[in-house]
Coordinates of C-alpha atoms and ligand atoms in Angstrom, one line a residue:
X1 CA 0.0 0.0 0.0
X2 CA 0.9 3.5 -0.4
X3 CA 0.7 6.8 1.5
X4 CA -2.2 8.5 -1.1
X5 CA -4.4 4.9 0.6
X6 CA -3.0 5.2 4.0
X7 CA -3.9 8.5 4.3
X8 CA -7.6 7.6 2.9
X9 CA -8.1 5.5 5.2
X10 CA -6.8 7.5 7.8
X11 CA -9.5 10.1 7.0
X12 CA -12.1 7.6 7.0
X13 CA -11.3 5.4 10.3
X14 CA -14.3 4.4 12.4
X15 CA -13.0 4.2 16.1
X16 CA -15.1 4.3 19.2
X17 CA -13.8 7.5 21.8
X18 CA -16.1 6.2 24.8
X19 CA -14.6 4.7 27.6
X20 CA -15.2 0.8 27.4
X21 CA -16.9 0.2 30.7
X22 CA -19.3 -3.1 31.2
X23 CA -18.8 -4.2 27.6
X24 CA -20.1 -0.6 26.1
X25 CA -18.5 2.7 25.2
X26 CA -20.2 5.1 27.5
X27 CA -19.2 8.8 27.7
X28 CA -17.3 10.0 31.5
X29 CA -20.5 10.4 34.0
X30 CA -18.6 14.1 34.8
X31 CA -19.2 14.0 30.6
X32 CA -15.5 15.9 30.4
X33 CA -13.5 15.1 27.4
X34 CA -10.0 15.4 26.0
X35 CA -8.3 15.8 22.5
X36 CA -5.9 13.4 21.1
X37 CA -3.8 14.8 18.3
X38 CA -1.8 13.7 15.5
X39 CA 1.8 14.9 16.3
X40 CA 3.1 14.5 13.0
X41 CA 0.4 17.3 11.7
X42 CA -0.8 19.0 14.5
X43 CA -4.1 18.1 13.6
X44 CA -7.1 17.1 16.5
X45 CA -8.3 13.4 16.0
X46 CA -10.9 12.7 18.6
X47 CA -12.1 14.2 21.7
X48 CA -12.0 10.5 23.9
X49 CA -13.8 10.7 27.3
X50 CA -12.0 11.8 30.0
X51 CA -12.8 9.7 32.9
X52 CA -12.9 10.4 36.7
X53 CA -12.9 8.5 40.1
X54 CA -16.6 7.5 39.8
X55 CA -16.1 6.5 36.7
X56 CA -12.8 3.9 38.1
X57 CA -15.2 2.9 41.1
X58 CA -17.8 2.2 38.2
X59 CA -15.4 0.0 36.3
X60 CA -14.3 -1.8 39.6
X61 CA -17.2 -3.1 40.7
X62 CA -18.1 -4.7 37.9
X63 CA -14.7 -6.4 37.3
X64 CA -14.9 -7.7 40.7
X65 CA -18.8 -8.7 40.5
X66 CA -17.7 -10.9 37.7
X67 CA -15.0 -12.1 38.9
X68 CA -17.0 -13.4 42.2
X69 CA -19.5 -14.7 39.6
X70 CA -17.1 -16.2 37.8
X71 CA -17.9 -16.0 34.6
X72 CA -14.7 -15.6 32.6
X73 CA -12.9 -17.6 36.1
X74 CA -14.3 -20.5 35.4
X75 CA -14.9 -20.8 32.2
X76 CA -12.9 -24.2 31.0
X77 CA -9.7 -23.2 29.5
X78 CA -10.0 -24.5 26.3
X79 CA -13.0 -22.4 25.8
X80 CA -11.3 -19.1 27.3
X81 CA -8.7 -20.0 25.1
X82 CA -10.9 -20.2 22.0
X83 CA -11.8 -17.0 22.6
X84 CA -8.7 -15.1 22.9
X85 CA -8.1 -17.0 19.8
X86 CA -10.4 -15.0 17.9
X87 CA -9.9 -12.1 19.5
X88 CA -6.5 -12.3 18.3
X89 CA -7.7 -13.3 14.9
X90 CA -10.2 -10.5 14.7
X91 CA -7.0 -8.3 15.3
X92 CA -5.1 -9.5 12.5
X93 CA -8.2 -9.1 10.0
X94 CA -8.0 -5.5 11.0
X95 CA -4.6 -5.0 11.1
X96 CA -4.7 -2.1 8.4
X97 CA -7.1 -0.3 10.1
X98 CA -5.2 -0.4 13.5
X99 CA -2.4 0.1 12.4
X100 CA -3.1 3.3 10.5
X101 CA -4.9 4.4 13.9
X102 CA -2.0 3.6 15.7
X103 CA 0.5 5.7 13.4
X104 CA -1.7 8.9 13.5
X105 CA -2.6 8.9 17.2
X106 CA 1.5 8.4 17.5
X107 CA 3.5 9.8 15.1
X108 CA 5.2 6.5 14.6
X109 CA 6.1 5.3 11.1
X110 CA 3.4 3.0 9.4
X111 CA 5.7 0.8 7.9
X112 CA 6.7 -0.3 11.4
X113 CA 3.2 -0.1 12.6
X114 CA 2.2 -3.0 9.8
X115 CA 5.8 -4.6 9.9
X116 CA 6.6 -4.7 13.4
X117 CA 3.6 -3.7 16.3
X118 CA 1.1 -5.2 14.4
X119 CA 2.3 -8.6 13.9
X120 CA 3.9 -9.1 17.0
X121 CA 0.7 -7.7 19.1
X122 CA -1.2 -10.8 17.2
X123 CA 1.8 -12.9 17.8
X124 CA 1.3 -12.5 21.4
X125 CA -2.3 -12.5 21.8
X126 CA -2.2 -15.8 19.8
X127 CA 1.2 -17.2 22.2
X128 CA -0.4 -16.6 25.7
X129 CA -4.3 -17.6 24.4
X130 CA -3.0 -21.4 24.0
X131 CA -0.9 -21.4 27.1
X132 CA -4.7 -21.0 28.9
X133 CA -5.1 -24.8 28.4
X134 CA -1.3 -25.5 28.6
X135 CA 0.0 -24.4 31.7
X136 CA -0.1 -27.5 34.4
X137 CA -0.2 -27.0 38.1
X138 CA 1.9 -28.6 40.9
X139 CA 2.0 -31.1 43.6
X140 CA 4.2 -31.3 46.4
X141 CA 6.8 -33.9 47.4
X142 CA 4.6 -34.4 51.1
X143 CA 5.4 -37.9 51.3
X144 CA 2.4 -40.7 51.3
X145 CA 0.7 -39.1 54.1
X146 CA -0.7 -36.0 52.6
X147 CA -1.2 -34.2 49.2
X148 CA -0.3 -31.1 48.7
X149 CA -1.7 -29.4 45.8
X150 CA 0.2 -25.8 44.6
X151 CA -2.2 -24.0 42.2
X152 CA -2.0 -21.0 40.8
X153 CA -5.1 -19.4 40.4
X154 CA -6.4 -15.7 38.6
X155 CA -5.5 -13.2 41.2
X156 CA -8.9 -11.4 40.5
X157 CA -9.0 -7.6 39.4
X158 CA -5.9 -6.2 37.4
X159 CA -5.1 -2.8 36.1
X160 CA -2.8 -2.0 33.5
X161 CA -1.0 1.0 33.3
X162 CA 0.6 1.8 30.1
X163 CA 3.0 4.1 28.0
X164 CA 2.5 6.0 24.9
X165 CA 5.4 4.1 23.0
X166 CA 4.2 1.2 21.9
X167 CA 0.4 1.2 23.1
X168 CA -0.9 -2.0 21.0
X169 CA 1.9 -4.0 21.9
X170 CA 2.2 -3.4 25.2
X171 CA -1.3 -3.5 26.1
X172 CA -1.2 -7.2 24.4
X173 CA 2.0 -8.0 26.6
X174 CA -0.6 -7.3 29.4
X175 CA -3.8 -8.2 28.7
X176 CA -3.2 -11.5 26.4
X177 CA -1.6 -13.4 29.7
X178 CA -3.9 -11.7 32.4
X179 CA -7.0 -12.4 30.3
X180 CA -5.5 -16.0 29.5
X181 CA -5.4 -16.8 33.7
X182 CA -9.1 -15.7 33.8
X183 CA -8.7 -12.4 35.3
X184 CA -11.0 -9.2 35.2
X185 CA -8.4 -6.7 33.5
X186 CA -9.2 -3.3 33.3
X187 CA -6.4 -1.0 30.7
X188 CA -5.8 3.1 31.4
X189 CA -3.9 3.9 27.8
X190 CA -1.7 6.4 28.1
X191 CA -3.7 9.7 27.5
X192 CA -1.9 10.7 24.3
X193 CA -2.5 7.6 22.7
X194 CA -5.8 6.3 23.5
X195 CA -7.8 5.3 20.5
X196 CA -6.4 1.9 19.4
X197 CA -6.6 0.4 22.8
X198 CA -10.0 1.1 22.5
X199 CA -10.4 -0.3 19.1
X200 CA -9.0 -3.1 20.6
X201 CA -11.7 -3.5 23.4
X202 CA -14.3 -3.3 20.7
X203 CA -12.4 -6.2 19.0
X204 CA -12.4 -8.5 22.3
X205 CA -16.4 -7.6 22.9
X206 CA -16.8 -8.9 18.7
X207 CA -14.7 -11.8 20.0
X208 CA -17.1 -12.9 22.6
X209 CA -15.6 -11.7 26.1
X210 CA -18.2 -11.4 28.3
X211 CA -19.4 -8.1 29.5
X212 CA -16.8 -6.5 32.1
X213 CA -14.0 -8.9 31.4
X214 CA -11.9 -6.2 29.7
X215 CA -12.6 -2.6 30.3
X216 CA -10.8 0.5 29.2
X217 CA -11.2 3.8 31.1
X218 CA -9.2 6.6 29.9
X219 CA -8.3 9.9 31.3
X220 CA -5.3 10.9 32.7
X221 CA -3.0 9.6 34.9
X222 CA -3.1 11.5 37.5
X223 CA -6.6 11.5 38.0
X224 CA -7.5 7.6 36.2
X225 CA -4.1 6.5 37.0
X226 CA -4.2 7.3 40.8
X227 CA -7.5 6.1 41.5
X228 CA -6.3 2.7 40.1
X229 CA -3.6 2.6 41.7
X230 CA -5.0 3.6 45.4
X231 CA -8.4 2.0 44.7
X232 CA -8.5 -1.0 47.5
X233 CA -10.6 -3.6 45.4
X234 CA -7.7 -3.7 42.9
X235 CA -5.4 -7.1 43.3
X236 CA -2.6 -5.9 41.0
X237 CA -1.1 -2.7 38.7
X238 CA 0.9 -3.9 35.8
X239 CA 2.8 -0.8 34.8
X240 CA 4.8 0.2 32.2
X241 CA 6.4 3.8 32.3
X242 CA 8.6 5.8 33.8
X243 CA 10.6 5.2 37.2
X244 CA 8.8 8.5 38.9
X245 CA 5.3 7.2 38.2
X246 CA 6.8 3.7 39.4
X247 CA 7.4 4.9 42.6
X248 CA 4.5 6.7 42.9
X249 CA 2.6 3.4 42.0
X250 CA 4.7 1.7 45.4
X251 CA 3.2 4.4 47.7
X252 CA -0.4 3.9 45.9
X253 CA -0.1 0.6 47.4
X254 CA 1.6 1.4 50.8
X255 CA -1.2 4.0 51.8
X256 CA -4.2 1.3 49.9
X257 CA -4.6 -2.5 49.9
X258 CA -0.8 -3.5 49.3
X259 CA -1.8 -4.3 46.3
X260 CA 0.7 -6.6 44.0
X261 CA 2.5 -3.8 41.8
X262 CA 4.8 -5.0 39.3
X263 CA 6.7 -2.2 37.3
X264 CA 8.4 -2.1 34.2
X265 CA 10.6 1.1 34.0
X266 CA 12.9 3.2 31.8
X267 CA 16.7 2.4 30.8
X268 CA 20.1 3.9 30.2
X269 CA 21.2 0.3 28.1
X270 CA 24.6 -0.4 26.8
X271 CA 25.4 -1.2 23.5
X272 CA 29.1 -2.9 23.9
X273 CA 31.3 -4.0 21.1
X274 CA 34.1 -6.4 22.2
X275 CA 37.5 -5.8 20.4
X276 CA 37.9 -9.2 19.1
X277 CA 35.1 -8.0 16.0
X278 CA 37.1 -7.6 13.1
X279 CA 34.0 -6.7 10.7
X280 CA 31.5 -3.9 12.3
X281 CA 28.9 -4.2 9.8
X282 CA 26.8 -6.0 11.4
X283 CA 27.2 -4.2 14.5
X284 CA 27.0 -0.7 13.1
X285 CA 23.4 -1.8 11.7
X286 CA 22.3 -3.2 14.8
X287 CA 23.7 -0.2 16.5
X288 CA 21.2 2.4 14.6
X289 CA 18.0 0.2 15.8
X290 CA 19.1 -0.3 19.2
X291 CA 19.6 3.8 19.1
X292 CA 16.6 5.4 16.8
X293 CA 13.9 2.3 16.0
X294 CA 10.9 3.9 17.1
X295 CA 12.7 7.8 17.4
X296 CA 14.5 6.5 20.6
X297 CA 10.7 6.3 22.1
X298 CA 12.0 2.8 23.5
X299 CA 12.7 1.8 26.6
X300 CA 15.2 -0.4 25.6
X301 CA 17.0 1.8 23.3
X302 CA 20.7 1.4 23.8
X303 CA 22.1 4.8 23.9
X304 CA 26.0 4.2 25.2
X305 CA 27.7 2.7 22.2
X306 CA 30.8 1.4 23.9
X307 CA 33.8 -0.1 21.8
X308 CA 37.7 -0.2 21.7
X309 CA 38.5 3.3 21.4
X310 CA 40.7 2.5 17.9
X311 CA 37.8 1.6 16.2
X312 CA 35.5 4.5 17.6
X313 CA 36.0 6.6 14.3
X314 CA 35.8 4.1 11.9
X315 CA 32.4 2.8 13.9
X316 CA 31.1 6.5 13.6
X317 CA 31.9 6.6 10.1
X318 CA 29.9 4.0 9.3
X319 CA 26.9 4.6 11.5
X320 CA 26.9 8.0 10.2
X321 CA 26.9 6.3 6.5
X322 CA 24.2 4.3 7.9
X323 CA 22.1 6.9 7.9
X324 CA 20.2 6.8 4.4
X325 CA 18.4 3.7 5.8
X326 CA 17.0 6.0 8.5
X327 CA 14.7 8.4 6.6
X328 CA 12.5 10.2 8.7
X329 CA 9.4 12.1 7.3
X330 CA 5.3 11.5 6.9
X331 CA 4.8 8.4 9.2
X332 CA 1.9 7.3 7.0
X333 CA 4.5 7.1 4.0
X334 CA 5.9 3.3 4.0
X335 CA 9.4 4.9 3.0
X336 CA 10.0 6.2 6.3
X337 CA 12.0 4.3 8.8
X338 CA 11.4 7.1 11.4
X339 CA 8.0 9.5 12.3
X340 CA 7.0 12.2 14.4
X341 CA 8.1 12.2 18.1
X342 CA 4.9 11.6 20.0
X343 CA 3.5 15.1 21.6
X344 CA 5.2 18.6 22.0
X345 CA 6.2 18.4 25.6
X346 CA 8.0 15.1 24.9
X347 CA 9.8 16.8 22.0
X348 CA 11.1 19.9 23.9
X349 CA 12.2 17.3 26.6
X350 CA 14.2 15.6 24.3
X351 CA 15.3 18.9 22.8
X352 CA 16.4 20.1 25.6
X353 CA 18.8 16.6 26.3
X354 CA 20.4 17.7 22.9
X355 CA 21.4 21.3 24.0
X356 CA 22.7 19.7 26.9
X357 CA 24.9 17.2 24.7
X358 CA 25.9 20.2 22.8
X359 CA 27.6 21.9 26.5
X360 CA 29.2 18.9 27.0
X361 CA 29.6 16.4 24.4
X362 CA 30.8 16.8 20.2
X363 CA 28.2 16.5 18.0
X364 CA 28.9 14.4 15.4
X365 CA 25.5 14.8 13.0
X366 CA 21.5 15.5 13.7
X367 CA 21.2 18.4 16.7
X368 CA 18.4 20.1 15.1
X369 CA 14.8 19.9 14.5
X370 CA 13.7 18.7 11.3
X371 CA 11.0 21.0 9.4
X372 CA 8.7 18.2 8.1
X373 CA 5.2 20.3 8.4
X374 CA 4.3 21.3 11.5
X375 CA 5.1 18.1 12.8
X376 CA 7.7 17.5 15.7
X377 CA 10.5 15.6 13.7
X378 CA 13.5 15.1 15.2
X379 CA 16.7 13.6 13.2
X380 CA 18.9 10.8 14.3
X381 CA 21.6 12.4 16.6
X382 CA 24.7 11.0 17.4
X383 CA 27.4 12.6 20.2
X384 CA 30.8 11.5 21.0
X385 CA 33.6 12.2 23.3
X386 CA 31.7 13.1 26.6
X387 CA 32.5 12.4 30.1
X388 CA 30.8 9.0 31.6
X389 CA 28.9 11.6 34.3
X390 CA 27.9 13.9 30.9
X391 CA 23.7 14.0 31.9
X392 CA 23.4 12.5 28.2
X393 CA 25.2 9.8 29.4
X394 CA 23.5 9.2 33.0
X395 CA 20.0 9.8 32.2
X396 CA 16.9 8.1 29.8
X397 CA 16.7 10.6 27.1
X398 CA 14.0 8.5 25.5
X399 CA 14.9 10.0 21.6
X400 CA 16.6 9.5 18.6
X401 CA 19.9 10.8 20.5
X402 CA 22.7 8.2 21.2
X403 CA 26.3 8.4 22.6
X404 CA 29.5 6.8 21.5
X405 CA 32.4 6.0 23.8
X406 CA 35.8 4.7 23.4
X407 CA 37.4 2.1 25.9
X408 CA 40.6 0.7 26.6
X409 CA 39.6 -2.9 27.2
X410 CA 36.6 -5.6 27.4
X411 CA 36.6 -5.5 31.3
X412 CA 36.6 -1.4 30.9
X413 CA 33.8 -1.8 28.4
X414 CA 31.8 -4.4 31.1
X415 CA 32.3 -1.3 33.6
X416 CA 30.9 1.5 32.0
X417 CA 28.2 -0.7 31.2
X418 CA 27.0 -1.5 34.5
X419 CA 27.8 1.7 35.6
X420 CA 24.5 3.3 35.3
X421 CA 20.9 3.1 37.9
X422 CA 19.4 1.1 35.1
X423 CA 19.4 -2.4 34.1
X424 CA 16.5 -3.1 31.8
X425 CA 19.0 -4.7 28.3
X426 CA 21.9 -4.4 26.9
X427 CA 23.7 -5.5 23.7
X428 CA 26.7 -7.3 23.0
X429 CA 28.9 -8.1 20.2
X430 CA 31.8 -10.8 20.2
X431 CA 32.9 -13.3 17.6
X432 CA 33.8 -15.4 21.0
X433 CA 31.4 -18.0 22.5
X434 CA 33.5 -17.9 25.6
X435 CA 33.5 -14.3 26.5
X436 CA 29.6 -13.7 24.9
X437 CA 29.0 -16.2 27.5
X438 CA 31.6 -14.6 30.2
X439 CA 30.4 -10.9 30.0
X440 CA 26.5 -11.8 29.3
X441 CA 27.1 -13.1 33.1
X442 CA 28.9 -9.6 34.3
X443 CA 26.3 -7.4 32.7
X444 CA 23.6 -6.7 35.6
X445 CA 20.4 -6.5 33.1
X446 CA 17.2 -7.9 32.8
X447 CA 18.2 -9.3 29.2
X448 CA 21.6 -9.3 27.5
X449 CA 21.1 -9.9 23.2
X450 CA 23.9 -11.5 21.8
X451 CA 24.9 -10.4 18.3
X452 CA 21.8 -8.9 18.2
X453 CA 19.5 -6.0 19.0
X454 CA 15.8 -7.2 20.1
X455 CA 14.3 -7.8 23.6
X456 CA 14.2 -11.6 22.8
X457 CA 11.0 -12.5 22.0
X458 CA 7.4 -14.1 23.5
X459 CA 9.4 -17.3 24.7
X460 CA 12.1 -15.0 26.8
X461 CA 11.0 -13.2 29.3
X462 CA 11.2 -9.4 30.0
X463 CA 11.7 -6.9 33.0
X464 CA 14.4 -4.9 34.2
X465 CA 17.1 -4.7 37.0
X466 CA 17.8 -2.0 39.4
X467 CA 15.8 1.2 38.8
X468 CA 14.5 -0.5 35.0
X469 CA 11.6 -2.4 37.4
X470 CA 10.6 -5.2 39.5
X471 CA 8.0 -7.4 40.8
X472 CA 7.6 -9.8 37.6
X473 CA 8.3 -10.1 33.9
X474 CA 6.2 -9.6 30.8
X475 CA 6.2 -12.1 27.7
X476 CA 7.2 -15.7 27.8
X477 CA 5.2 -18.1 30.5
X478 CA 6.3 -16.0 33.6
X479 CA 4.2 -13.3 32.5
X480 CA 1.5 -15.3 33.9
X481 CA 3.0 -15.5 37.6
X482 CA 1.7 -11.8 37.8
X483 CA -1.7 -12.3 37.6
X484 CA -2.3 -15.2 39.4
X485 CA -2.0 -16.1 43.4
X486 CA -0.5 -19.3 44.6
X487 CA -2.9 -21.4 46.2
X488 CA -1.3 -24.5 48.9
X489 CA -4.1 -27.4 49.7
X490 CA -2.7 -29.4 51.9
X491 CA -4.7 -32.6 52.5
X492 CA -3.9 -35.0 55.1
X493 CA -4.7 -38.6 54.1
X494 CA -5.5 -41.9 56.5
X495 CA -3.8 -44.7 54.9
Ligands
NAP1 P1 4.8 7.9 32.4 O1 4.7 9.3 32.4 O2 5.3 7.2 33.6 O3 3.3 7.4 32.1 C1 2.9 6.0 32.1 C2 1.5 5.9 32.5 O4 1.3 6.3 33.8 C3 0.5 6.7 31.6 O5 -0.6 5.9 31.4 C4 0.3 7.9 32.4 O6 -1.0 8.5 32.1 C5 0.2 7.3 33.8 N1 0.5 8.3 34.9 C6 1.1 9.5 34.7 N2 1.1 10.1 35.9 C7 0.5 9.3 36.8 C8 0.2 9.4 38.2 N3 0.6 10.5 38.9 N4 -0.4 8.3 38.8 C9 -0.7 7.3 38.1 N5 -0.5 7.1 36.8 C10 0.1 8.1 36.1 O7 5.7 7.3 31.3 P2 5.5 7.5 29.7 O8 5.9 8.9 29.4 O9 4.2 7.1 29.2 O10 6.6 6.4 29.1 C11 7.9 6.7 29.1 C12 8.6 5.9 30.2 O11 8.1 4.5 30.1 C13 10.1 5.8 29.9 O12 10.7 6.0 31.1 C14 10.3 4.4 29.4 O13 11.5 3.8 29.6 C15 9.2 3.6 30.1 N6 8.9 2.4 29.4 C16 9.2 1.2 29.9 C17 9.0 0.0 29.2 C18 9.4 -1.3 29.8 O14 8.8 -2.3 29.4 N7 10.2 -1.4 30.7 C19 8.3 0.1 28.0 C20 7.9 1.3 27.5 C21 8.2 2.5 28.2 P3 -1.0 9.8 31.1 O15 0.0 9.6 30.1 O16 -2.4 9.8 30.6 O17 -0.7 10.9 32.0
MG2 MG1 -2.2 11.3 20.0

């Protein structure tokens, strides 16, 4: 497809802007509203309602009526499983549609919205749907006196809390595993990027969840976002966002219900060459994902490039080279790699980073805004020779801005690495089995990629170290451990 039908169907998208709350879209009872815009034009989308406390005490009542009634609870499995099934399917079948929503409410590039978020949001509604009749409980070792049964069963109401960056997928990292385990989940999108979440909820109701098993109430986070997370007939707040709001999200439970909280936060990741690679090709490619896939908008962006300092120039050279494969204009145009940054405050914050870098780091290309429009278009921006304490160094820029440092050796490299509050990913890059193997166990992170750049994928899970997050892991089977409570029965027997 090309931008002239993209940009049809952008303009002729049918998307609900109701909260989703007992399986309809109902306005906010305070009837208040807010605008979602496209950033890459400026332009106003939809006015989505903008929901209050009564509306989360609304929403909460009926996730945990249902779950007491057990509906979705009880449901066998298999059929549960059926159902996500379709839902999953019913995404796929309108993966055009959400995808173009997606791009416009973000700014991010269509071709990675149909090539990348779309497919692996399926992918992982689809992986976690058949683990509902796959996963098998426990018994203990009690001896031939007693059994002791270990189950795990659906912890009861869960909230998710999500980012702006990837909204689809990481609402399907949530709700595709807490659905799966039978759970009432209730999803506050981030409020800049609101609508295909609830496209997706209108999906899930065509699917056949029953009424109240997935609810979306949007609004903004301090106002939706608190009452979640102090509301005392919530079991569990899956979050994904920044470290402040994480810790914010600790005290919500501390002054509430002690609710389970499990947090997925920012990064500062390393990106380490070791000096036996000969050929950086492969590293210099992987090198521009890990630094500008999705404008930098990634929590797992590697932003310290650290190699032998005799090959920093030549590496710079070629990332710099590199560049032509990271076009950045109109995200609904497929050409384009890179799109908008997502909102105007988030693009002055990122500005702001880079006029930093230029006090105390050398710029080697990007620095300025790009005039695409009046969209908020920021080019790939590489610095190098800085100080490890530079504040481009230290802190989660969360753009298309990266850093390139020179060491003296592989244990140096390991160092600077660690050296940082974060420990959400990092990269590495040897031609040796023995030291991938060596240094992947040094580097304090919730996952190390090999030769790569990716967060592994459904089968591995994902969470961070340190300030990055803690309390569980998204993707893989242990996502399921969030939502679900361990249940002991310990049965004494007379033989
Ligand atoms: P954020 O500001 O922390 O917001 C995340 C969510 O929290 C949004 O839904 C937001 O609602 C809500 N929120 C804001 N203030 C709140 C409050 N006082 N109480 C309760 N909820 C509140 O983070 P963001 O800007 O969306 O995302 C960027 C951050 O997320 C980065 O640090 C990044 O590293 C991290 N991230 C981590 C992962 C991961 O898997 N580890 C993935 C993606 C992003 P509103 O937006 O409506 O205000
Ligand atoms: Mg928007």
């Amino acid at each position: 497809m090309n931008t002239e039908q993209y940009t049809k169907i952008s303009k002729e998208l049918k998307f609900p802007t109701g909260a989703f709350i007992g399986g309809k879209f109902v306005n906010a009872i305070s009837g208040k509203t807010a605008a979602t815009t496209n950033p890459a034009t400026g332009e106003l989308i939809a006015n989505y309602a903008s929901c209050g406390v009564e509306d989360v005490d609304k929403a909460v009542k009926i996730a945990r009526d249902l779950f007491e009634k057990g509906t979705w609870r009880t449901m066998h499995p298999t059929e549960r499983k059926k159902i996500l099934l379709k839902f999953a399917k019913l995404v796929e079948e309108n993966t055009v549609e959400l995808a173009v929503l997606e791009s416009i409410d973000s700014g991010k590039p269509i071709y990675e919205c149909m090539n990348t978020d779309l497919p692996e949001t399926v992918h992982c509604m689809e992986w976690h749907a058949e683990y509902a009749d796959k996963r098998y409980d426990e018994m203990s070792p009690s001896g031939l006196g007693a059994l002791g049964l270990i189950n795990y069963e659906a912890i009861g109401v869960v909230a998710c809390v999500m980012p702006w960056n990837f909204p689809l997928m990481t609402a399907a990292w949530k709700i595709a595993p807490a659905l799966a385990e039978g759970n009432s989940v209730i999803v506050k999108p981030a409020g800049i990027t609101t609508l295909s979440m609830l496209k997706l909820a209108e999906l899930g109701a065509c699917a056949g969840l029953p009424e109240g098993v997935l609810q979306v109430i949007t609004g903004s986070g301090s106002v939706v976002g608190k009452a979640l997370g102090i509301h005392s007939d919530i079991d569990i707040i899956s979050f994904t966002g920044s470290t402040d709001i994480g810790r914010d999200f600790l005290r919500y439970s501390a002054d509430s219900n002690l609710k389970k909280i499990v947090l997925e936060l920012g990064g500062k990741s390393p990106f380490v060459v070791l000096n036996d690679v000969d050929d950086l090709s492969d590293a210099v490619e992987n090198a521009m994902s890990a630094s500008f896939w999705n404008m930098g908008q990634n929590c797992t962006a590697n932003s310290r490039i650290i190699l032998p300092n005799n090959r920093k120039d030549e590496f710079i050279q070629m990332m710099v080279k590199s560049l032509d494969n990271w076009k950045i204009g109109n995200p609904l145009d497929p050409q384009f790699k890179l799109g908008s940054m997502v909102s105007e405050d988030h693009f002055n914050t990122v500005m702001k980073y880079i006029e930093q870098g230029k006090k105390e780091a050398k710029l080697v290309t990007g620095g300025e805004p790009l005039k695409v429009g009046s969209g908020l278009f920021i080019p790939p921006t590489i610095f190098t020779d800085m100080k490890n304490d530079a504040t481009i160094i230290r802190e989660e820029i969360f753009g298309p801005v990266t850093a390139v440092m020179g060491v003296d050796s592989d244990e140096e490299a390991i160092a600077i690495a660690n050296d940082t509050q974060y420990g959400l990913h990092a990269s590495l890059f040897t031609n040796d089995l023995n030291k991938a193997i060596h240094y992947s166990r040094l580097i304090k992170a919730g996952t190390v990629a090999v030769n790569v750049f990716c967060e592994g994928d459904i089968t591995t899970p994902f969470g961070g170290y340190k300030l990055s997050g803690f309390g569980g892991r998204d993707n893989a089977k242990h996502a399921h451990e969030q939502y679900t409570e361990i249940k002991s029965t310990y049965i004494k027997l007379n033989i």
